[in-house]
Coordinates of C-alpha atoms and ligand atoms in Angstrom, one line a residue:
X6 CA 29.8 -14.4 -6.3
X7 CA 31.9 -16.1 -3.6
X8 CA 32.8 -13.1 -1.7
X9 CA 32.7 -12.7 2.0
X10 CA 30.3 -9.8 2.9
X11 CA 32.9 -8.4 5.2
X12 CA 35.1 -7.7 2.2
X13 CA 33.0 -4.5 1.7
X14 CA 34.4 -3.2 5.0
X15 CA 38.0 -4.1 4.1
X16 CA 37.5 -2.3 0.8
X17 CA 36.0 0.8 2.5
X18 CA 38.8 0.9 5.1
X19 CA 41.4 1.1 2.3
X20 CA 39.4 3.8 0.4
X21 CA 38.4 5.9 3.4
X22 CA 40.7 4.9 6.3
X23 CA 40.3 8.2 8.2
X24 CA 36.5 8.7 7.8
X25 CA 34.4 8.1 10.9
X26 CA 32.7 4.7 10.6
X27 CA 30.8 4.7 14.0
X28 CA 29.2 7.4 16.1
X29 CA 27.4 6.9 19.5
X30 CA 25.0 9.8 19.2
X31 CA 27.2 12.6 18.1
X32 CA 30.4 11.2 19.6
X33 CA 32.8 9.8 16.9
X34 CA 34.0 6.3 18.0
X35 CA 35.9 4.6 15.3
X36 CA 37.4 5.4 11.9
X37 CA 37.0 2.8 9.1
X38 CA 40.6 1.8 9.5
X39 CA 40.1 1.2 13.2
X40 CA 36.8 -0.6 12.7
X41 CA 38.4 -2.9 10.1
X42 CA 41.3 -3.6 12.4
X43 CA 39.1 -4.5 15.4
X44 CA 36.8 -6.6 13.2
X45 CA 39.8 -8.7 12.0
X46 CA 41.0 -9.1 15.7
X47 CA 37.5 -10.1 16.8
X48 CA 37.4 -12.6 14.0
X49 CA 40.8 -14.1 14.9
X50 CA 39.7 -14.5 18.5
X51 CA 36.4 -16.1 17.6
X52 CA 38.2 -18.7 15.5
X53 CA 41.4 -19.2 17.5
X54 CA 40.6 -18.4 21.1
X55 CA 36.9 -19.2 21.3
X56 CA 37.5 -22.1 19.0
X57 CA 34.7 -21.7 16.5
X58 CA 34.8 -23.4 13.1
X59 CA 33.7 -22.0 9.7
X60 CA 29.9 -22.0 9.4
X61 CA 29.3 -22.1 13.2
X62 CA 26.4 -20.0 14.3
X63 CA 26.9 -17.1 16.8
X64 CA 23.8 -15.5 18.3
X65 CA 23.7 -11.7 18.8
X66 CA 21.3 -11.0 21.6
X67 CA 22.0 -7.3 21.6
X68 CA 20.2 -4.0 21.9
X69 CA 21.3 -1.3 19.5
X70 CA 24.9 -0.3 20.3
X71 CA 28.1 0.5 18.4
X72 CA 29.6 -2.9 19.4
X73 CA 26.9 -4.5 17.3
X74 CA 28.7 -3.4 14.2
X75 CA 32.1 -4.7 15.3
X76 CA 30.8 -8.1 16.4
X77 CA 28.6 -8.7 13.4
X78 CA 31.4 -7.9 11.0
X79 CA 33.8 -10.0 13.2
X80 CA 31.4 -12.9 12.8
X81 CA 31.4 -12.6 9.0
X82 CA 35.1 -11.9 8.7
X83 CA 35.7 -15.1 10.5
X84 CA 33.4 -17.1 8.1
X85 CA 30.8 -17.7 10.8
X86 CA 27.0 -17.2 10.6
X87 CA 25.2 -14.5 12.7
X88 CA 21.9 -15.3 14.4
X89 CA 20.4 -11.9 15.2
X90 CA 18.0 -12.1 18.1
X91 CA 15.6 -9.4 19.2
X92 CA 16.9 -8.6 22.7
X93 CA 13.4 -7.7 23.8
X94 CA 12.2 -11.3 23.5
X95 CA 11.3 -13.3 26.6
X96 CA 14.3 -15.4 27.9
X97 CA 12.3 -18.5 27.0
X98 CA 11.9 -17.3 23.4
X99 CA 15.6 -16.5 23.2
X100 CA 16.5 -19.9 24.5
X101 CA 14.2 -21.5 21.9
X102 CA 16.2 -19.7 19.2
X103 CA 19.6 -20.5 20.7
X104 CA 18.6 -24.2 20.8
X105 CA 17.0 -24.3 17.4
X106 CA 19.9 -22.6 15.6
X107 CA 22.5 -24.7 17.4
X108 CA 24.4 -21.5 18.2
X109 CA 27.8 -22.2 19.8
X110 CA 28.2 -18.8 21.3
X111 CA 26.0 -16.0 22.4
X112 CA 27.1 -12.3 22.3
X113 CA 24.9 -10.2 24.5
X114 CA 24.4 -6.8 25.9
X115 CA 22.7 -8.1 29.1
X116 CA 24.2 -10.6 31.6
X117 CA 21.0 -12.4 32.0
X118 CA 20.1 -12.7 28.3
X119 CA 20.8 -16.4 27.9
X120 CA 21.1 -18.2 31.3
X121 CA 23.1 -21.4 31.1
X122 CA 24.4 -20.6 27.6
X123 CA 28.0 -19.9 26.7
X124 CA 27.8 -16.1 26.5
X125 CA 30.2 -13.1 26.2
X126 CA 28.7 -9.9 27.5
X127 CA 29.6 -6.6 26.0
X128 CA 32.0 -4.7 28.3
X129 CA 33.2 -7.8 30.2
X130 CA 36.8 -9.0 30.4
X131 CA 36.2 -11.7 27.9
X132 CA 34.7 -9.1 25.6
X133 CA 37.8 -6.9 25.7
X134 CA 39.9 -10.0 25.2
X135 CA 38.2 -10.5 21.8
X136 CA 40.0 -7.5 20.5
X137 CA 43.4 -8.2 22.1
X138 CA 44.4 -11.0 19.7
X139 CA 46.1 -10.4 16.3
X140 CA 43.7 -10.0 13.4
X141 CA 43.1 -12.8 10.9
X142 CA 42.9 -12.5 7.2
X143 CA 39.4 -12.4 5.7
X144 CA 38.0 -15.9 5.7
X145 CA 37.2 -17.3 2.3
X146 CA 33.5 -18.3 2.2
X147 CA 31.4 -19.5 -0.7
X148 CA 28.6 -17.1 -1.7
X149 CA 26.1 -19.8 -0.7
X150 CA 27.5 -20.0 2.9
X151 CA 25.0 -18.9 5.6
X152 CA 25.5 -15.3 6.9
X153 CA 22.3 -14.4 8.6
X154 CA 20.0 -16.9 10.3
X155 CA 17.0 -14.7 11.0
X156 CA 14.1 -15.9 13.1
X157 CA 10.9 -14.5 11.7
X158 CA 9.1 -12.2 14.0
X159 CA 6.2 -14.6 14.6
X160 CA 3.1 -12.5 14.3
X161 CA 1.8 -16.0 13.3
X162 CA 3.1 -19.2 14.9
X163 CA 6.5 -20.2 16.3
X164 CA 9.5 -18.3 14.8
X165 CA 11.4 -20.2 12.0
X166 CA 15.0 -19.7 11.1
X167 CA 15.3 -18.1 7.7
X168 CA 18.6 -19.1 6.0
X169 CA 20.2 -16.2 4.2
X170 CA 23.6 -16.4 2.5
X171 CA 26.4 -14.0 1.8
X172 CA 25.1 -13.8 -1.8
X173 CA 21.5 -13.1 -0.6
X174 CA 22.6 -10.2 1.5
X175 CA 24.9 -8.8 -1.2
X176 CA 21.9 -8.8 -3.6
X177 CA 19.8 -7.1 -0.9
X178 CA 22.6 -4.5 -0.5
X179 CA 22.7 -3.8 -4.3
X180 CA 19.0 -3.4 -4.5
X181 CA 19.1 -0.7 -1.8
X182 CA 21.4 1.5 -4.0
X183 CA 19.6 0.8 -7.2
X184 CA 16.0 1.0 -6.1
X185 CA 15.8 2.9 -2.8
X186 CA 18.5 5.5 -2.6
X187 CA 22.1 5.8 -3.9
X188 CA 24.6 6.1 -1.1
X189 CA 27.7 8.2 -1.2
X190 CA 30.7 8.2 1.1
X191 CA 30.1 10.6 4.0
X192 CA 26.4 9.8 4.2
X193 CA 25.1 8.4 7.5
X194 CA 22.6 5.8 8.7
X195 CA 20.9 6.3 12.0
X196 CA 19.8 3.1 13.7
X197 CA 16.5 4.2 15.0
X198 CA 15.0 0.7 14.6
X199 CA 16.4 -2.6 15.9
X200 CA 19.8 -3.6 14.4
X201 CA 18.7 -7.2 14.7
X202 CA 16.3 -6.6 11.9
X203 CA 16.2 -4.3 8.8
X204 CA 18.2 -1.5 10.2
X205 CA 21.1 -3.8 10.8
X206 CA 20.9 -5.1 7.3
X207 CA 21.0 -1.6 5.9
X208 CA 24.5 -1.4 7.5
X209 CA 25.8 -3.5 4.6
X210 CA 25.2 -1.1 1.7
X211 CA 26.1 1.9 3.9
X212 CA 29.4 0.4 5.1
X213 CA 30.1 -0.7 1.5
X214 CA 29.9 2.9 0.3
X215 CA 31.7 4.6 3.3
X216 CA 28.7 5.9 5.2
X217 CA 28.8 6.3 9.0
X218 CA 26.7 4.3 11.3
X219 CA 25.0 6.4 14.0
X220 CA 23.7 4.6 17.0
X221 CA 21.3 6.8 19.2
X222 CA 22.7 7.0 22.7
X223 CA 19.3 5.9 24.1
X224 CA 19.6 2.6 22.1
X225 CA 15.9 2.9 21.3
X226 CA 13.6 5.1 19.2
X227 CA 12.9 8.5 20.5
X228 CA 11.6 11.0 17.9
X229 CA 13.3 14.0 19.6
X230 CA 16.6 12.2 19.7
X231 CA 16.4 11.1 16.1
X232 CA 15.5 14.6 15.0
X233 CA 18.5 16.0 16.9
X234 CA 20.8 13.4 15.3
X235 CA 19.4 14.2 11.9
X236 CA 20.4 17.9 12.4
X237 CA 23.9 17.0 13.5
X238 CA 25.0 14.3 10.9
X239 CA 25.7 14.4 7.2
X240 CA 22.9 13.4 4.9
X241 CA 21.4 10.9 7.4
X242 CA 18.9 8.2 6.4
X243 CA 17.0 5.9 8.7
X244 CA 14.7 2.9 8.5
X245 CA 11.4 3.3 10.3
X246 CA 8.3 1.1 10.6
X247 CA 5.1 3.1 9.9
X248 CA 4.4 3.6 13.6
X249 CA 7.8 5.2 14.1
X250 CA 7.4 7.3 11.0
X251 CA 4.1 8.6 12.3
X252 CA 5.6 9.5 15.6
X253 CA 8.5 11.2 14.0
X254 CA 6.2 13.2 11.7
X255 CA 4.0 14.2 14.7
X256 CA 7.0 15.4 16.6
X257 CA 8.4 17.3 13.6
X258 CA 5.1 18.9 12.9
X259 CA 4.6 19.9 16.6
X260 CA 8.1 21.4 17.1
X261 CA 8.9 22.7 13.7
X262 CA 12.4 21.2 14.1
X263 CA 14.9 21.9 11.3
X264 CA 15.6 18.8 9.3
X265 CA 17.0 20.1 6.0
X266 CA 19.9 17.7 5.8
X267 CA 17.7 14.6 6.2
X268 CA 18.3 12.4 3.2
X269 CA 15.6 9.7 3.3
X270 CA 13.4 7.8 5.7
X271 CA 12.8 4.3 4.4
X272 CA 9.5 3.0 5.7
X273 CA 8.4 -0.6 5.6
X274 CA 7.6 -3.7 7.5
X275 CA 3.9 -3.0 7.9
X276 CA 1.2 -1.1 5.9
X277 CA 1.9 2.6 5.4
X278 CA -1.5 4.1 5.0
X279 CA -1.9 6.8 2.3
X280 CA -3.1 9.4 4.9
X281 CA 0.0 8.8 7.0
X282 CA 2.2 8.9 3.9
X283 CA 0.7 12.3 2.9
X284 CA 1.2 13.7 6.3
X285 CA 4.9 12.6 6.1
X286 CA 5.3 14.1 2.7
X287 CA 3.8 17.4 3.8
X288 CA 6.0 17.5 6.8
X289 CA 9.3 16.0 5.6
X290 CA 9.2 16.8 1.9
X291 CA 10.2 14.4 -0.9
X292 CA 12.3 12.2 1.4
X293 CA 10.1 9.2 2.0
X294 CA 10.9 5.8 0.5
X295 CA 8.9 2.7 0.9
X296 CA 10.0 -0.9 0.8
X297 CA 8.2 -4.1 1.0
X298 CA 10.1 -7.2 2.0
X299 CA 9.9 -10.0 4.5
X300 CA 12.5 -12.0 6.5
X301 CA 12.4 -14.6 3.7
X302 CA 13.5 -11.9 1.1
X303 CA 14.8 -9.3 3.5
X304 CA 13.9 -5.7 2.9
X305 CA 13.8 -6.5 -0.8
X306 CA 10.8 -7.3 -2.9
X307 CA 9.5 -4.0 -4.1
X308 CA 10.6 -0.4 -3.5
X309 CA 9.4 3.1 -4.1
X310 CA 12.2 5.6 -4.2
X311 CA 11.6 9.1 -2.8
X312 CA 11.3 10.6 -6.3
X313 CA 8.6 8.1 -7.3
X314 CA 6.6 8.9 -4.1
X315 CA 7.0 12.6 -4.6
X316 CA 5.9 12.5 -8.2
X317 CA 2.9 10.3 -7.3
X318 CA 2.0 12.9 -4.7
X319 CA 2.4 15.8 -7.1
X320 CA 0.2 14.1 -9.7
X321 CA -2.4 13.3 -7.0
X322 CA -1.9 9.6 -7.9
X323 CA -3.5 7.9 -4.9
X324 CA -3.2 4.5 -6.5
X325 CA 0.5 4.8 -6.8
X326 CA 0.7 6.1 -3.2
X327 CA -1.3 3.2 -1.9
X328 CA 1.1 0.8 -3.7
X329 CA 4.4 -0.5 -2.4
X330 CA 6.1 0.3 -5.7
X331 CA 7.7 -2.0 -8.2
X332 CA 9.8 -5.1 -7.9
X333 CA 13.4 -4.2 -7.4
X334 CA 15.8 -4.9 -10.3
X335 CA 16.5 -8.7 -10.5
X336 CA 13.5 -9.7 -8.4
X337 CA 10.4 -11.1 -10.1
X338 CA 6.9 -11.0 -8.8
X339 CA 3.9 -13.1 -9.8
X340 CA 0.4 -12.9 -8.5
X341 CA -1.0 -16.4 -8.3
X342 CA -4.2 -18.3 -7.5
X343 CA -4.1 -21.0 -4.8
X344 CA -2.9 -23.5 -7.5
X345 CA 0.0 -21.3 -8.4
X346 CA -1.4 -20.2 -11.7
X347 CA -0.4 -16.7 -12.7
X348 CA -3.3 -14.2 -12.6
X349 CA -3.8 -11.4 -15.0
X350 CA -3.0 -7.7 -14.2
X351 CA -5.5 -6.3 -11.7
X352 CA -6.5 -9.6 -10.1
X353 CA -5.9 -10.3 -6.5
X354 CA -3.9 -13.3 -5.4
X355 CA -0.9 -14.4 -3.4
X356 CA 2.4 -12.5 -4.0
X357 CA 5.1 -15.0 -5.2
X358 CA 8.7 -13.9 -5.5
X359 CA 11.9 -15.2 -7.0
X360 CA 15.3 -13.7 -7.3
X361 CA 18.7 -13.5 -5.6
X362 CA 17.4 -12.2 -2.3
X363 CA 15.1 -15.2 -1.6
X364 CA 16.2 -17.4 1.3
X365 CA 17.5 -20.9 1.0
X366 CA 14.8 -22.3 3.2
X367 CA 14.0 -22.6 6.9
X368 CA 16.7 -24.0 9.2
X369 CA 16.0 -27.7 10.1
X370 CA 12.5 -27.3 8.9
X371 CA 12.0 -29.1 5.6
X372 CA 8.2 -29.2 5.9
X373 CA 7.9 -25.4 6.3
X374 CA 10.5 -24.9 3.5
X375 CA 8.6 -27.1 1.1
X376 CA 5.4 -25.3 1.9
X377 CA 6.9 -21.9 1.3
X378 CA 9.4 -22.5 -1.5
X379 CA 7.3 -24.3 -4.1
X380 CA 7.5 -24.4 -7.9
X381 CA 10.5 -22.1 -7.9
X382 CA 8.7 -19.3 -6.0
X383 CA 8.7 -17.9 -2.5
X384 CA 5.1 -17.9 -1.3
X385 CA 5.0 -14.7 0.8
X386 CA 1.6 -15.3 2.3
X387 CA 0.8 -11.7 1.3
X388 CA -2.2 -10.9 -0.9
X389 CA -2.0 -8.2 -3.5
X390 CA -2.4 -7.2 -7.1
X391 CA -0.2 -5.7 -9.8
X392 CA -1.4 -2.9 -12.1
X393 CA -0.4 -2.3 -15.7
X394 CA 2.5 -0.1 -14.5
X395 CA 4.0 -2.9 -12.5
X396 CA 3.0 -1.3 -9.2
X397 CA 2.2 -3.8 -6.4
X398 CA -0.7 -3.0 -4.0
X399 CA -0.8 -5.2 -0.9
X400 CA -4.3 -6.1 0.3
X401 CA -3.3 -8.2 3.3
X402 CA -1.7 -11.4 4.6
X403 CA -3.6 -14.3 3.1
X404 CA -4.3 -15.7 6.5
X405 CA -5.8 -12.4 7.5
X406 CA -8.3 -12.4 4.6
X407 CA -11.8 -12.4 6.0
X408 CA -14.3 -14.5 4.2
X409 CA -17.8 -13.4 5.0
X410 CA -20.8 -15.0 3.2
X411 CA -18.3 -16.3 0.6
X412 CA -16.9 -12.9 -0.2
X413 CA -13.3 -12.1 0.4
X414 CA -12.7 -9.0 2.4
X415 CA -9.2 -7.6 2.7
X416 CA -8.8 -5.9 6.1
X417 CA -6.5 -3.4 4.7
X418 CA -9.2 -1.8 2.5
X419 CA -11.5 -1.4 5.5
X420 CA -8.6 0.0 7.6
X421 CA -7.8 2.5 4.9
X422 CA -11.4 3.6 4.8
X423 CA -11.6 4.1 8.6
X424 CA -8.3 5.8 8.9
X425 CA -9.5 8.7 6.8
X426 CA -12.0 9.5 9.6
X427 CA -10.6 12.5 11.6
X428 CA -11.3 10.8 15.0
X429 CA -9.5 7.6 14.2
X430 CA -5.9 7.3 15.2
X431 CA -5.3 3.6 14.5
X432 CA -7.4 0.7 13.5
X433 CA -7.0 -3.0 12.9
X434 CA -9.7 -5.0 11.1
X435 CA -10.2 -8.7 11.5
X436 CA -12.7 -11.5 11.1
X437 CA -14.6 -13.2 13.8
X438 CA -16.5 -16.5 13.5
X439 CA -20.2 -16.0 12.7
X440 CA -22.8 -18.9 12.5
X441 CA -24.4 -17.6 9.3
X442 CA -21.7 -15.7 7.5
X443 CA -18.7 -17.8 8.4
X444 CA -16.9 -14.7 9.5
X445 CA -18.0 -11.1 10.2
X446 CA -15.9 -8.0 10.0
X447 CA -14.8 -6.4 13.3
X448 CA -12.8 -3.2 13.6
X449 CA -10.7 -2.5 16.7
X450 CA -10.3 1.2 16.9
X451 CA -8.0 3.6 18.8
X452 CA -9.6 7.1 18.8
X453 CA -7.5 10.2 18.7
X454 CA -7.2 11.9 22.1
X455 CA -10.1 14.1 23.1
X456 CA -12.3 12.9 20.2
X457 CA -15.5 11.1 20.3
X458 CA -17.1 9.1 17.5
X459 CA -20.0 6.7 17.5
X460 CA -20.2 3.4 15.8
X461 CA -23.0 4.7 13.5
X462 CA -20.8 7.6 12.4
X463 CA -18.1 5.2 11.5
X464 CA -20.6 3.0 9.8
X465 CA -21.8 5.9 7.6
X466 CA -18.2 6.9 7.0
X467 CA -17.4 3.4 5.6
X468 CA -20.4 3.5 3.3
X469 CA -18.8 6.5 1.6
X470 CA -15.9 4.6 0.3
X471 CA -16.3 0.8 0.6
X472 CA -18.9 -1.7 -0.3
X473 CA -21.7 -2.2 2.2
X474 CA -20.8 -5.9 2.8
X475 CA -17.3 -4.9 3.8
X476 CA -18.1 -2.6 6.6
X477 CA -17.6 -3.7 10.2
X478 CA -20.5 -5.4 11.8
X479 CA -19.0 -4.6 15.2
X480 CA -16.6 -2.0 16.6
X481 CA -14.3 -2.4 19.6
X482 CA -12.7 0.8 21.0
X483 CA -9.4 0.3 22.7
X484 CA -6.7 2.5 24.2
X485 CA -3.9 1.0 22.1
X486 CA -3.3 -1.9 19.7
X487 CA -1.1 -4.7 20.8
X488 CA 2.1 -4.7 18.6
X489 CA 5.3 -6.7 18.5
X490 CA 8.7 -5.0 18.9
X491 CA 8.8 -4.2 15.1
X492 CA 5.5 -2.3 15.3
X493 CA 3.4 -5.0 13.7
X494 CA -0.1 -5.3 15.0
X495 CA -0.5 -8.7 16.7
X496 CA -3.7 -9.9 15.1
X497 CA -3.5 -13.1 17.1
X498 CA -3.8 -11.2 20.4
X499 CA -6.8 -9.3 19.0
X500 CA -8.4 -12.5 17.9
X501 CA -8.0 -13.9 21.4
X502 CA -9.6 -10.7 22.7
X503 CA -12.5 -11.1 20.3
X504 CA -12.9 -14.8 21.2
X505 CA -13.6 -13.9 24.9
X506 CA -17.2 -14.2 25.9
X507 CA -18.9 -10.8 25.8
X508 CA -19.8 -11.0 29.5
X509 CA -16.1 -11.1 30.4
X510 CA -15.0 -8.3 32.8
X511 CA -13.3 -6.2 30.1
X512 CA -16.2 -6.5 27.8
X513 CA -17.6 -3.4 29.5
X514 CA -15.1 -1.4 27.5
X515 CA -16.4 -2.8 24.3
X516 CA -19.2 -1.2 22.4
X517 CA -21.0 -3.4 20.0
X518 CA -23.1 -2.2 17.2
X519 CA -24.8 -5.5 16.9
X520 CA -25.3 -7.4 20.2
Ligands
AMP25 P1 8.8 -9.7 8.6 O1 9.2 -11.0 8.0 O2 8.7 -9.8 10.0 O3 9.7 -8.6 8.1 O4 7.3 -9.3 8.1 C1 7.1 -9.2 6.7 C2 5.7 -8.9 6.4 O5 5.4 -7.5 6.8 C3 5.4 -9.0 5.0 O6 5.2 -10.3 4.5 C4 4.2 -8.1 4.8 O7 3.0 -8.8 5.3 C5 4.5 -7.0 5.8 N1 5.1 -5.8 5.2 C6 6.4 -5.6 5.0 N2 6.6 -4.4 4.3 C7 5.3 -3.9 4.1 C8 4.8 -2.8 3.4 N3 5.7 -1.8 2.9 N4 3.5 -2.6 3.4 C9 2.7 -3.5 3.9 N5 3.1 -4.6 4.5 C10 4.4 -4.8 4.6

């Protein structure tokens, strides 16, 4: 397409110059005209004052804040590439990303974010100077120029830099409007989740259509704050990982807070269990969308719009509710065996994806690129199946598949079964090495407060809905599951816990069904 992504802001600023583009909580900060002006100035400074060249990488090590929007669009306007970094990472992890990406500048919210690295801190004199220079015209960039070098969250292994172009993100943006929810000028997007990830990407379609960006004053996720922002803004939407959605639903249910102008909560990034989806529908009404994507095809592989979820609910169609919806327009999915042969409808295999949202490869990592982009397809590492209606149901990450006595067991199925038990708040199921079976199934369970449940009760419960061989051979009760900052359960950390000898000090908190 050969259009700079930041063109969408220039266009909106001429269509809706006086509309509020940015809010901090409920405080209006910038109109679209002002935002576009500051973005052009920032771009001019990055090129002419800081001395960056087209294509240079600029890291954003920033918590959610309104300045994120100005700086990100400034980077794009100048023809540079953003490297969004989760500000909650350890300084060593941040440094790894800065080094690997070859970033020439770091923009940060905290002074100590990147010791020894050329950094401009939000609020500093240098930061203000970025906006003092005259604006530059929008840089011409080829559609295949890099826009977003995103380091995968690393629930497995060392993060890799996913190369996404202006065209990739434009395709992601179009898919939002066609498959998730149509945006109209005057809508708003609340950044309840990190702007360095999906929430930030959802800025693109919203800015393109003239919707306001609302950044919670706390800079983080707080259900009460999000609920109060929902009540005060026009047709707000927000992206939420399932853990956040659950907390929001619990808060809404408990307080009965008024949310009639909520437009849609887009949930994704981790499994949304049917029980939780039903609770959300009962509490929030037909305003839940689900998406399935990954850094390598960001936010965009399949989607289930609010109307699809609501009609599946009305029809009692649990299979549709348990799915992640259909491939978005323009994106093709194939379920394949380990040799990349397409499998028939209903069979379980790896989810392969091709289409305009798929990354160009991993930065400076041809081996990982060749392993992931093969035979024209992105190999997602996710395991699932398609039904005759084109609905994709995810079973698990392929590396999480448990093979016990030669049978494949998908943790997701066992988790689904356990989650329907009234005493179970959260659960993660994984495999542990076993001398006879290869692996055995272990469930790590968080009980709801003030409830008790025994392993034999859970065992009986599983037998009601899943095959005998799939049920856990051991249970471990914990206070909370280890999660990364995006709410994904860190199975690696759980595996380490399981690998500890049973006589280790914390083994006392474990209760084993089979010794
Ligand atoms: P990331 O690259 O960090 O965004 O992680 C992407 C991974 O999260 C995917 O490959 C899936 O394993 C998982 N994921 C994303 N969306 C969903 C969803 N709606 N349901 C289940 N798992 C999901």
